[in-house]
Tab-separated table of C-alpha atoms and ligand atoms in Angstrom:
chain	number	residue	atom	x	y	z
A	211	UNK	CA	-103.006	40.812	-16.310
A	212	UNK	CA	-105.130	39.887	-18.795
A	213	UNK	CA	-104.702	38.648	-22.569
A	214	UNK	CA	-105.230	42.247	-23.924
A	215	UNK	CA	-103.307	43.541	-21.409
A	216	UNK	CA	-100.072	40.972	-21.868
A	217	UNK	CA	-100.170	41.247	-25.880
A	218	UNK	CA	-100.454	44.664	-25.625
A	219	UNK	CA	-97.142	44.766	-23.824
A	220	UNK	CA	-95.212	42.030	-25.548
A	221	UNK	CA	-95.472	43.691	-28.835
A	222	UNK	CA	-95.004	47.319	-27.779
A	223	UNK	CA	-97.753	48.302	-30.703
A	224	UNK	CA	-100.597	50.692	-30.413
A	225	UNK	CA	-103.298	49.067	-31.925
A	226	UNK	CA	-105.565	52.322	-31.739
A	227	UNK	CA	-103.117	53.764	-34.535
A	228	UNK	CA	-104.985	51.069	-36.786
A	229	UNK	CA	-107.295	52.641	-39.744
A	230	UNK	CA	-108.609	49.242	-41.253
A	231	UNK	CA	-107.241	50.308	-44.478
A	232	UNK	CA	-106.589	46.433	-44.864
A	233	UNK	CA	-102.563	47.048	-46.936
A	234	UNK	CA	-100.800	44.696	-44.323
A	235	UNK	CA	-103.199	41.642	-45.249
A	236	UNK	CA	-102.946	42.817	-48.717
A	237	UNK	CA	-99.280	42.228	-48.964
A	238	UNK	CA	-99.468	39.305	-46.587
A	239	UNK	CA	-97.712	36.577	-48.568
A	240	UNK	CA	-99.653	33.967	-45.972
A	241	UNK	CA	-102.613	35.484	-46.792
A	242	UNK	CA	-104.492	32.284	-48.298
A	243	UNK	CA	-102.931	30.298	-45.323
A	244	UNK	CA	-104.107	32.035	-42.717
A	245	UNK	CA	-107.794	32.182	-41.048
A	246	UNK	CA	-107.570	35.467	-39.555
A	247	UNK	CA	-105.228	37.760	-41.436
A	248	UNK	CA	-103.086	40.626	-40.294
A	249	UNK	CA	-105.464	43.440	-39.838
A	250	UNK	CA	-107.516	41.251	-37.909
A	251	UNK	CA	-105.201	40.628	-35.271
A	252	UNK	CA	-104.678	44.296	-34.935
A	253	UNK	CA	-108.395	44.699	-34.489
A	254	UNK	CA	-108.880	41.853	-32.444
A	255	UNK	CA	-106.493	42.774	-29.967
A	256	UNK	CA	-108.003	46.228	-29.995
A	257	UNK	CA	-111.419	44.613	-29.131
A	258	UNK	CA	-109.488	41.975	-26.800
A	259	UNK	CA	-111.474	39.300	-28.664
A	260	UNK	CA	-108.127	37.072	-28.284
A	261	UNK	CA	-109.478	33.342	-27.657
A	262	UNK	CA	-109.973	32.819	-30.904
A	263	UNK	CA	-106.302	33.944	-32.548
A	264	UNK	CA	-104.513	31.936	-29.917
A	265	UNK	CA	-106.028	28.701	-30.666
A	266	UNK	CA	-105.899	29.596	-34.611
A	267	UNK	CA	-103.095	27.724	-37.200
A	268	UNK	CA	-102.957	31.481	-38.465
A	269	UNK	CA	-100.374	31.825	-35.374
A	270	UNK	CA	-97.707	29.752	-37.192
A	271	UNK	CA	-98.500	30.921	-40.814
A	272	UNK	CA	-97.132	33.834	-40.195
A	273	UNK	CA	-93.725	34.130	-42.019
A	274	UNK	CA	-92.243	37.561	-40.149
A	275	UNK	CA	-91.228	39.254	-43.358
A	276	UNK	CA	-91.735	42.435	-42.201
A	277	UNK	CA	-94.029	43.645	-45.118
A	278	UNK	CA	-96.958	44.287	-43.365
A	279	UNK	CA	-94.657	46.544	-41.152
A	280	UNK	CA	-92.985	48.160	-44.158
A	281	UNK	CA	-96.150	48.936	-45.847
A	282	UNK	CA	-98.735	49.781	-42.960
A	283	UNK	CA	-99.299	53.565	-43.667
A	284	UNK	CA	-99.995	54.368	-39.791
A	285	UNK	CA	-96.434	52.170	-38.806
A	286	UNK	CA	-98.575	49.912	-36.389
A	287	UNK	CA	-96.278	46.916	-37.194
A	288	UNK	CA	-99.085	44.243	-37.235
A	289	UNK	CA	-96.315	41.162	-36.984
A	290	UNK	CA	-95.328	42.612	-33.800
A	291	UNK	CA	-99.044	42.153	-32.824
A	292	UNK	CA	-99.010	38.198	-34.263
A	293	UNK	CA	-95.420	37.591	-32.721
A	294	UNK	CA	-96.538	38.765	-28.828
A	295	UNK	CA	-100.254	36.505	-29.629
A	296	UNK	CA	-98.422	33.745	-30.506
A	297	UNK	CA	-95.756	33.707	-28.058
A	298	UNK	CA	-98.829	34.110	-25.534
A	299	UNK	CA	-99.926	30.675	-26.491
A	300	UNK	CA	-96.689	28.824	-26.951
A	301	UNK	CA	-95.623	30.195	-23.302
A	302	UNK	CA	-98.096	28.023	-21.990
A	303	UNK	CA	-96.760	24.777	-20.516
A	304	UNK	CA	-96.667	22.126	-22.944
A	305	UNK	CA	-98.263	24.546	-25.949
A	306	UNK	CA	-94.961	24.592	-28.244
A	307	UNK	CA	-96.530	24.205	-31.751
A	308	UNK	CA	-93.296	22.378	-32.961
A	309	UNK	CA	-91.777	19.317	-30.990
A	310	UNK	CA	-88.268	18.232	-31.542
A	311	UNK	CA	-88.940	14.424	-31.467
A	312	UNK	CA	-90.842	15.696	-34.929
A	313	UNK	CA	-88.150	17.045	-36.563
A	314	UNK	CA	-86.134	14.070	-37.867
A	315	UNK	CA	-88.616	13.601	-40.700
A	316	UNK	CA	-89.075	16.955	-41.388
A	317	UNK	CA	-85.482	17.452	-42.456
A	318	UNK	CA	-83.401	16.724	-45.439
A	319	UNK	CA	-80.071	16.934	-46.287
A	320	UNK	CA	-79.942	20.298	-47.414
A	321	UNK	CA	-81.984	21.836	-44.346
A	322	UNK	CA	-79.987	24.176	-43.106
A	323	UNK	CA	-79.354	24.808	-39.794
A	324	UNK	CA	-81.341	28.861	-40.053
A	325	UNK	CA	-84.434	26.662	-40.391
A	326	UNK	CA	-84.224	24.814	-37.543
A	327	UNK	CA	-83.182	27.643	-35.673
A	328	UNK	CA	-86.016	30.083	-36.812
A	329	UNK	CA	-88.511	27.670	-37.023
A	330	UNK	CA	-87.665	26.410	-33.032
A	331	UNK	CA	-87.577	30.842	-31.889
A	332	UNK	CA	-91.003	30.643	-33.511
A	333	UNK	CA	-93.125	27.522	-32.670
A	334	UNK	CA	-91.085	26.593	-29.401
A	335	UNK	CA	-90.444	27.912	-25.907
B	191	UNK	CA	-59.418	47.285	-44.427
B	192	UNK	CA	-60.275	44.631	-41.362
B	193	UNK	CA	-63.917	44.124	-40.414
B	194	UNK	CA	-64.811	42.034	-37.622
B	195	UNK	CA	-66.994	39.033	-39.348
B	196	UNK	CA	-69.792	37.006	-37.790
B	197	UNK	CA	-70.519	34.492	-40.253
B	198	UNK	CA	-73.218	32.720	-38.469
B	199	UNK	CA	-73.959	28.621	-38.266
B	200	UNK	CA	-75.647	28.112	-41.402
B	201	UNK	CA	-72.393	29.343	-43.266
B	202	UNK	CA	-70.346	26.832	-41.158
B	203	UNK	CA	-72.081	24.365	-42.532
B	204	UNK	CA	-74.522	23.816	-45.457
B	205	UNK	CA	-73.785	27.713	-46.563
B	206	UNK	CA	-69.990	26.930	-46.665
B	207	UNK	CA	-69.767	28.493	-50.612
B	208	UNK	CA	-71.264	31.446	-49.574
B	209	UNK	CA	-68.349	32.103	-46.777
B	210	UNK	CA	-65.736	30.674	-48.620
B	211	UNK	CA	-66.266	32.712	-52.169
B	212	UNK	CA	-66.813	35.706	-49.592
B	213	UNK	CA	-63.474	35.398	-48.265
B	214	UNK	CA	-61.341	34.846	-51.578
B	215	UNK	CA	-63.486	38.010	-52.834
B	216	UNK	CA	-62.732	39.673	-50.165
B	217	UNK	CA	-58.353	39.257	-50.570
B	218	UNK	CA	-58.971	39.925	-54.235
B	219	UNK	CA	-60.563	43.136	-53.437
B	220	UNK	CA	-58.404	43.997	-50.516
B	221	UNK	CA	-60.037	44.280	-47.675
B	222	UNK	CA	-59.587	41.443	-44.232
B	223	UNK	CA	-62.651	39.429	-42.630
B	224	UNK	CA	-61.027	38.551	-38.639
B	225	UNK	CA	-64.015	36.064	-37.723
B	226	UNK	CA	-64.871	37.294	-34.008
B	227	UNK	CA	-64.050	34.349	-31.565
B	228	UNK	CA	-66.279	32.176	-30.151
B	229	UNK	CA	-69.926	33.702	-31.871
B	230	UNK	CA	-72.818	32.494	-30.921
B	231	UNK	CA	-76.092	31.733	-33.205
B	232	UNK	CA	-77.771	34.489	-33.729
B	233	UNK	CA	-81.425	32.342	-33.554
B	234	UNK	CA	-81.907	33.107	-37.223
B	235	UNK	CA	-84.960	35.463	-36.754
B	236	UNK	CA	-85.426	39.065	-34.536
B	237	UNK	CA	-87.430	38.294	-31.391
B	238	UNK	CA	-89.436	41.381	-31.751
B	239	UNK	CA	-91.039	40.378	-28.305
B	240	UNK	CA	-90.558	43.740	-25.942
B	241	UNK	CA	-89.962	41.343	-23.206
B	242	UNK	CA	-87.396	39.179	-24.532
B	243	UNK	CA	-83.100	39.856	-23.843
B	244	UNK	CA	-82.246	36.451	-23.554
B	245	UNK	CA	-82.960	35.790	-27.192
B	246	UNK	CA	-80.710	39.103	-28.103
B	247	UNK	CA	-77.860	38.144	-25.713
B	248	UNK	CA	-75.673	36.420	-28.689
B	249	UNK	CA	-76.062	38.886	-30.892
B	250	UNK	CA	-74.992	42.134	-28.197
B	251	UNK	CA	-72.113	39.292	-27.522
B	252	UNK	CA	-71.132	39.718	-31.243
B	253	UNK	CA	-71.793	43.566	-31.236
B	254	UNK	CA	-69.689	44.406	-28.024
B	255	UNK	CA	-66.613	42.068	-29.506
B	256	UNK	CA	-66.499	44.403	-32.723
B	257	UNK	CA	-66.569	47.166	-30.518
B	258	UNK	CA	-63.700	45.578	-28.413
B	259	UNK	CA	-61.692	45.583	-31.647
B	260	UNK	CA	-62.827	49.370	-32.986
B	261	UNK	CA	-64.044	47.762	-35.782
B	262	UNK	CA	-67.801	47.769	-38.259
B	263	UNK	CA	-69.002	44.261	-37.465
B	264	UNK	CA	-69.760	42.432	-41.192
B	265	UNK	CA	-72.381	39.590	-41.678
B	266	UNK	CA	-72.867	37.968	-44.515
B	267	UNK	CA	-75.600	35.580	-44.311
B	268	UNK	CA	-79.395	37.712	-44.623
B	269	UNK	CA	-80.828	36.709	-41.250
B	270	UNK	CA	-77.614	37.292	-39.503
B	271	UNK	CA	-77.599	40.769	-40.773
B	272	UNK	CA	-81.501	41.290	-40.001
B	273	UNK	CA	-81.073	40.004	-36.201
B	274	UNK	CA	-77.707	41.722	-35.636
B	275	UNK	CA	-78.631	45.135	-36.881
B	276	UNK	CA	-82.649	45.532	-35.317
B	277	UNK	CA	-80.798	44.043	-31.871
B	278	UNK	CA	-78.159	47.094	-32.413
B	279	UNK	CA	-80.898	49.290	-33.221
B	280	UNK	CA	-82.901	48.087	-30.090
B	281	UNK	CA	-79.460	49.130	-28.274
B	282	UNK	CA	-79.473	52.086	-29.743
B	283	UNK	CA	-82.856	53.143	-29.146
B	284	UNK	CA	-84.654	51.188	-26.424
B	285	UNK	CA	-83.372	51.787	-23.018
B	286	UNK	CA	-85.402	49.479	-20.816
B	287	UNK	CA	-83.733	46.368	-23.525
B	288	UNK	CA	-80.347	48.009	-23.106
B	289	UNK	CA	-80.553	48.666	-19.374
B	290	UNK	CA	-81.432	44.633	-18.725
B	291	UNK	CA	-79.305	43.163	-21.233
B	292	UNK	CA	-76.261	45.071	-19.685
B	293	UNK	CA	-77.522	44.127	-16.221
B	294	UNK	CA	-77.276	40.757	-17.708
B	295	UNK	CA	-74.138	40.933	-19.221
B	296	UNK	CA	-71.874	42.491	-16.862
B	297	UNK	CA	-69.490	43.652	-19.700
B	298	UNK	CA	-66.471	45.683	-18.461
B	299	UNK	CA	-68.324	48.791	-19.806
B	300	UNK	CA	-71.802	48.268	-20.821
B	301	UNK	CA	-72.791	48.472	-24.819
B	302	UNK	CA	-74.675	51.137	-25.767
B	303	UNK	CA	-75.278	50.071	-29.754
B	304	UNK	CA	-72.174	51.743	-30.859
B	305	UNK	CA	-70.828	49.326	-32.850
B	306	UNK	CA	-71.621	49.654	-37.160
B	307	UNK	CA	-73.048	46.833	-38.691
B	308	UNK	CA	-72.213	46.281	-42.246
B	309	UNK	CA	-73.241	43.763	-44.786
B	310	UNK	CA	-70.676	42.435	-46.766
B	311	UNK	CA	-72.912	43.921	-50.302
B	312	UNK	CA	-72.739	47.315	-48.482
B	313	UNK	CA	-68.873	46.730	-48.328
B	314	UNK	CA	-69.018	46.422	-51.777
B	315	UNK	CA	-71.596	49.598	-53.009
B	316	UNK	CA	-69.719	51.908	-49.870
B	317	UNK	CA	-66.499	50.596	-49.033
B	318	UNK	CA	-64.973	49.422	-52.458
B	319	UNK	CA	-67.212	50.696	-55.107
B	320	UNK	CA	-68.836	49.180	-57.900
B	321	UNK	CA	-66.760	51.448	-59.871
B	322	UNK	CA	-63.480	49.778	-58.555
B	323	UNK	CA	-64.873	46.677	-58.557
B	324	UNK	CA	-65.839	46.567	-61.919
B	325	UNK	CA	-62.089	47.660	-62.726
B	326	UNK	CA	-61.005	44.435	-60.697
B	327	UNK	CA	-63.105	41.970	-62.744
B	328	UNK	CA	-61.243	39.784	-64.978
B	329	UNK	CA	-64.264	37.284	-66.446
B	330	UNK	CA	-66.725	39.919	-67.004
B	331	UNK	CA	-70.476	37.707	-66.870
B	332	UNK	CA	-70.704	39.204	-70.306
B	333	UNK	CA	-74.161	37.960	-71.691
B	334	UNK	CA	-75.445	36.536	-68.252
B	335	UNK	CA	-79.222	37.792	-67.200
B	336	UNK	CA	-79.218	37.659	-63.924
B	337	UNK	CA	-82.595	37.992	-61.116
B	338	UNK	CA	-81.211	39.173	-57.799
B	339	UNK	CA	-83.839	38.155	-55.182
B	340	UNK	CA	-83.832	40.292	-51.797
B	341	UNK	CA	-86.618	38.197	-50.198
B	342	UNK	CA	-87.750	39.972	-47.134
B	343	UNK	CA	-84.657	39.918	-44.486
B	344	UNK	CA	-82.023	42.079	-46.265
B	345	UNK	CA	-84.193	45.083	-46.304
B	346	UNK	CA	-86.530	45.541	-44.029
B	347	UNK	CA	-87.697	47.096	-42.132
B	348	UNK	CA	-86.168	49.587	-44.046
B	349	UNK	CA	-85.974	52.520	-41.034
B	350	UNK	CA	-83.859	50.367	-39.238
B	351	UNK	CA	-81.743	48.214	-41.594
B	352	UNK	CA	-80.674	51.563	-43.789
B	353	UNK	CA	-79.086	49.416	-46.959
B	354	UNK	CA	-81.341	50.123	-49.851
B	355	UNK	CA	-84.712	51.282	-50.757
B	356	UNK	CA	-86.912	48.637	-49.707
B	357	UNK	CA	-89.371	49.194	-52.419
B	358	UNK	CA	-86.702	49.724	-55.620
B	359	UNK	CA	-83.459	48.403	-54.132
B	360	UNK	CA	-80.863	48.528	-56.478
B	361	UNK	CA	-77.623	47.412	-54.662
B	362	UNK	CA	-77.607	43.991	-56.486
B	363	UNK	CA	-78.642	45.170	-59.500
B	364	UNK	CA	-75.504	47.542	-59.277
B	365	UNK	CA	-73.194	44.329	-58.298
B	366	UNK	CA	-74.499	42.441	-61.106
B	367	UNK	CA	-73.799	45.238	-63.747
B	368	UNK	CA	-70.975	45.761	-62.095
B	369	UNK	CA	-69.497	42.046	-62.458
B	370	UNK	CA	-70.116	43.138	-66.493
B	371	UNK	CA	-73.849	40.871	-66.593
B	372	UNK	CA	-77.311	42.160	-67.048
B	373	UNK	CA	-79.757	42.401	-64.230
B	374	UNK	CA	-82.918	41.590	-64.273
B	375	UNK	CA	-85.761	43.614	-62.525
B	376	UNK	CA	-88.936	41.551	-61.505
B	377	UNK	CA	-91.996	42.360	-59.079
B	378	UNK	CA	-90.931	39.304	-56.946
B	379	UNK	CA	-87.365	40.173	-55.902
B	380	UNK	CA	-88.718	41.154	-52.275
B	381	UNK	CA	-91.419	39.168	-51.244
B	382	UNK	CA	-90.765	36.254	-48.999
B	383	UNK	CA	-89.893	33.119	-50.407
B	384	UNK	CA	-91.553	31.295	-47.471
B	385	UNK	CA	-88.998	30.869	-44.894
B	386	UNK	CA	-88.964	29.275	-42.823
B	387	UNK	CA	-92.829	27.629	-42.997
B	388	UNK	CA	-91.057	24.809	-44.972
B	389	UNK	CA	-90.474	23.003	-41.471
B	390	UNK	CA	-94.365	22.979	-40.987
B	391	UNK	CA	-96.002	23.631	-44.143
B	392	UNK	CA	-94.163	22.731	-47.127
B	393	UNK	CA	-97.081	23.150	-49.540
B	394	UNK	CA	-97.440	26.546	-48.972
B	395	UNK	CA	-93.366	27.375	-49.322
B	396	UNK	CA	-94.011	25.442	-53.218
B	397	UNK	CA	-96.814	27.892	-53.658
B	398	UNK	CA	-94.036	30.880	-52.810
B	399	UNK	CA	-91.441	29.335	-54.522
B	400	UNK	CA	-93.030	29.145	-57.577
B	401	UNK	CA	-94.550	32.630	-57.811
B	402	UNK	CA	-91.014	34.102	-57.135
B	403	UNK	CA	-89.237	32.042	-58.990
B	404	UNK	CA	-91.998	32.224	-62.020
B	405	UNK	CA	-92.016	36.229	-61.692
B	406	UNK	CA	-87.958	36.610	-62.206
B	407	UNK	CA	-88.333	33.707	-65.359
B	408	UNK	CA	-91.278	35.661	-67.265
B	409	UNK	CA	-88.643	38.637	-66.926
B	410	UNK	CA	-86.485	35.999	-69.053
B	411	UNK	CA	-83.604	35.531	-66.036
B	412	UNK	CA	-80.609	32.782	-66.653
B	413	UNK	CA	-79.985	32.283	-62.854
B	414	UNK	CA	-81.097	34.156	-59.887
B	415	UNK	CA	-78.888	35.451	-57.183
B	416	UNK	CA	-79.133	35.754	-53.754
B	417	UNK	CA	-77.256	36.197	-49.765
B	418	UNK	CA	-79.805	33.742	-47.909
B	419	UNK	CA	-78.992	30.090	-46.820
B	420	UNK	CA	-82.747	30.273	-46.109
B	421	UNK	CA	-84.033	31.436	-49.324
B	422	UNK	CA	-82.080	29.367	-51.570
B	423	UNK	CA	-82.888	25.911	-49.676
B	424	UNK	CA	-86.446	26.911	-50.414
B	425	UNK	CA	-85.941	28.167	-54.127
B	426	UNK	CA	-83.654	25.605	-55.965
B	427	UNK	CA	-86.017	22.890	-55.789
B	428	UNK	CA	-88.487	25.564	-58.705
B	429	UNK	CA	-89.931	23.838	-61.151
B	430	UNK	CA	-88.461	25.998	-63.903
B	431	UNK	CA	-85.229	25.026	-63.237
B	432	UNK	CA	-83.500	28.307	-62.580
B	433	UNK	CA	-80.106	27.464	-60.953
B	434	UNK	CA	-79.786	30.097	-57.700
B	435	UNK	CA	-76.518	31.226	-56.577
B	436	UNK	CA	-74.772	33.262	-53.688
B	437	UNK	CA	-73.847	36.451	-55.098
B	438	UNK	CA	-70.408	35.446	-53.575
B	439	UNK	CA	-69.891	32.920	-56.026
B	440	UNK	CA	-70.697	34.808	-58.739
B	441	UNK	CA	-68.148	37.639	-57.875
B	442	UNK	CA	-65.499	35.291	-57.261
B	443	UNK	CA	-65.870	34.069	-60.222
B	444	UNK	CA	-65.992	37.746	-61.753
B	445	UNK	CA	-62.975	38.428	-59.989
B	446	UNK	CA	-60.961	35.213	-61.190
B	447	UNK	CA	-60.421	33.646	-57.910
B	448	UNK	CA	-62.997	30.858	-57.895
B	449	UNK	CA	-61.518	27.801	-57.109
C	588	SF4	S1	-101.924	48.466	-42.838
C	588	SF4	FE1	-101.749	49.401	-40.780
C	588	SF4	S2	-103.448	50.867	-40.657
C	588	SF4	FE2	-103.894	49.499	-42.396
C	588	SF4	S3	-105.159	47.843	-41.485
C	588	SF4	FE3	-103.039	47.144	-41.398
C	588	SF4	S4	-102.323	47.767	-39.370
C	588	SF4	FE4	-104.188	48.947	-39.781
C	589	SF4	S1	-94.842	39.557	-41.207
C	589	SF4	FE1	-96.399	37.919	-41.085
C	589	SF4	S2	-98.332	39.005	-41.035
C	589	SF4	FE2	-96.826	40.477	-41.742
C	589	SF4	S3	-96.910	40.355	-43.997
C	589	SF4	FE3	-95.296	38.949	-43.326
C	589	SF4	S4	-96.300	36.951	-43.133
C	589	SF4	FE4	-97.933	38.514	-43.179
């Protein structure tokens, strides 16, 4: 299967609903953190130009707040489209973005445990 | 009234106010939270992978014991209540996830999403009623300005989670005139506070922080409000000062029974 093919059918979107009308990176509150925004990873995937979004930070910027999805006019659900690239990289051995040996000083003592626990479902396999 | 509750890890343990002023609001207004035995995390965010049950499992676990029980299962804490109810909806709605999850499962009769999930706030706007509520406050907030902040999980996606409009939601707004204080409207109340980036990138969660918390001050807030462990770990620490509460605590103390 190929990457197109695989993200295609992790995230269950149709990208060819897509009209570039740009509103899901226009709400995107990690819009200035990210390198390739929303409706570029619907496009991208459209175009199966995929290399360069699953070696990007953009992957992990990504904050799954479900406003692009709320607010994309043609309900193409973009953060589906960033969830299935991302978990496309991290499913490769030894890829997981965040490493548990790390953690210790990333913590306080108010982290609660919902962090830990999102933030492993997102960066880890 | 008895609800089946699933009040998730993070209320076990740095979120414990946010339980307990739940529960003693919850006697005061008359209605029972029976915490389901032995829950499970509910991994804190929807795996909205197609592919994924395994990541669902603890949540259908949750679901299936409510159902056991014929009762709505309640959550409390945001993300519980985002997971719980798009896993329910995925039930509901998307047979190849149902068909492998209850191939996993083996349940004595397979779940089929029938279970209601309820947050405790709708308990309060659908169950109760802000007009009986308000007639059971004894320390009406009188004065108090109060921000409500939905961040991103207790709304959306709207289609699925059903609670409020989640462009204009008003259900807090209705709690806090309800508890006799003055709500505050401000452009920020759902946009994401930043999550939970402030693991990996806690520059960028200050940048959030600020413009939310900045947004509900201009619209001259005394304290903001809200039902995420989550989102107030990454908004108490604003600059401005603005203390953050769980609307629990705040209606317990409405109600009199804050300890
Ligand atoms: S909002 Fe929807 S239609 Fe518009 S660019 Fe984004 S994905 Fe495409
Ligand atoms: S879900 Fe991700 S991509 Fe979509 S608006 Fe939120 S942060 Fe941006």
């Amino acid at each position: 299967m190929d990457k197109r093919e695989e993200v295609l059918l992790i995230s269950g979107v149709d990208v060819l609903k897509c009209m570039r009308c740009g509103k899901c990176s226009a709400t995107c509150p990690s819009y200035d953190e990210m390198e390739y925004h929303p409706h570029q990873f619907v496009y991208m995937v459209e175009t199966g130009n995929i290399e360069p979004l699953l070696s990007s930070e953009s992957l992990y910027k990504c904050l799954s707040c479900f406003a692009c999805v709320e607010r994309c006019p043609r309900g193409v659900e973009p953060a589906k489209v960033v969830e299935a690239v991302r978990l496309s990289a991290i499913r490769q051995k030894g890829a997981n973005h965040l490493k548990a040996e790390n953690v210790p000083e990333l913590i306080d003592d108010d982290t609660p445990q919902q962090l830990l626990m999102s933030a492993f479902r997102k960066y880890s396999k | 009234m008895v609800f089946s509750y699933y009040p998730g890890c993070t209320l076990k343990s740095k979120a414990t106010e946010l339980d307990r002023y739940a529960r003693l609001s919850a006697s005061a207004l008359g209605f029972e939270l029976e915490e389901i035995e032995n829950w499970q995390c509910c991994g804190g965010v929807y795996p909205m992978a197609k592919d994924e049950i395994a990541t669902k499992l603890s949540s259908i676990r949750a679901l299936n014991d409510a159902k056991m029980h014929g009762q709505d299962l309640l959550t409390l804490c945001s993300a519980c209540h985002n997971v719980i109810k798009q896993v329910n909806n995925d039930m509901q709605t998307n047979e190849d996830i149902r068909t492998r999850a209850n191939n996993y499962l083996q349940l004595d009769e397979p779940y089929l999403g029938e279970t209601k999930v309820v947050h405790y706030l709708e308990v309060l706007r659908d169950t109760i009623g802000f007009e009986e509520l308000k007639k059971k406050v004894v320390n009406p907030l009188k004065g108090k300005k109060i921000a409500a902040y939905y961040g991103c999980l207790l709304l959306r996606p709207g289609s699925v989670l059903k609670m409020d409009d989640p462009e204009n939601p008003k259900i807090m707004e209705d709690l806090i005139k309800a508890l006799g204080a003055t709500p505050v409207v401000y452009p920020m109340r759902n946009e994401c506070c930043g999550g939970y980036l402030s693991l990996d990138d806690k520059e960028a969660v200050a940048k959030r922080r600020e413009k939310v918390v900045q947004s509900a001050a201009e619209f001259g807030c005394d304290c903001m409000i809200t039902a995420c462990p989550l989102c107030m770990y990454n908004l108490k620490k604003n600059e401005d000062q603005i203390p953050v509460y769980y609307f629990t605590e705040l209606l317990a103390e409405a109600l009199g029974v804050k300890e």
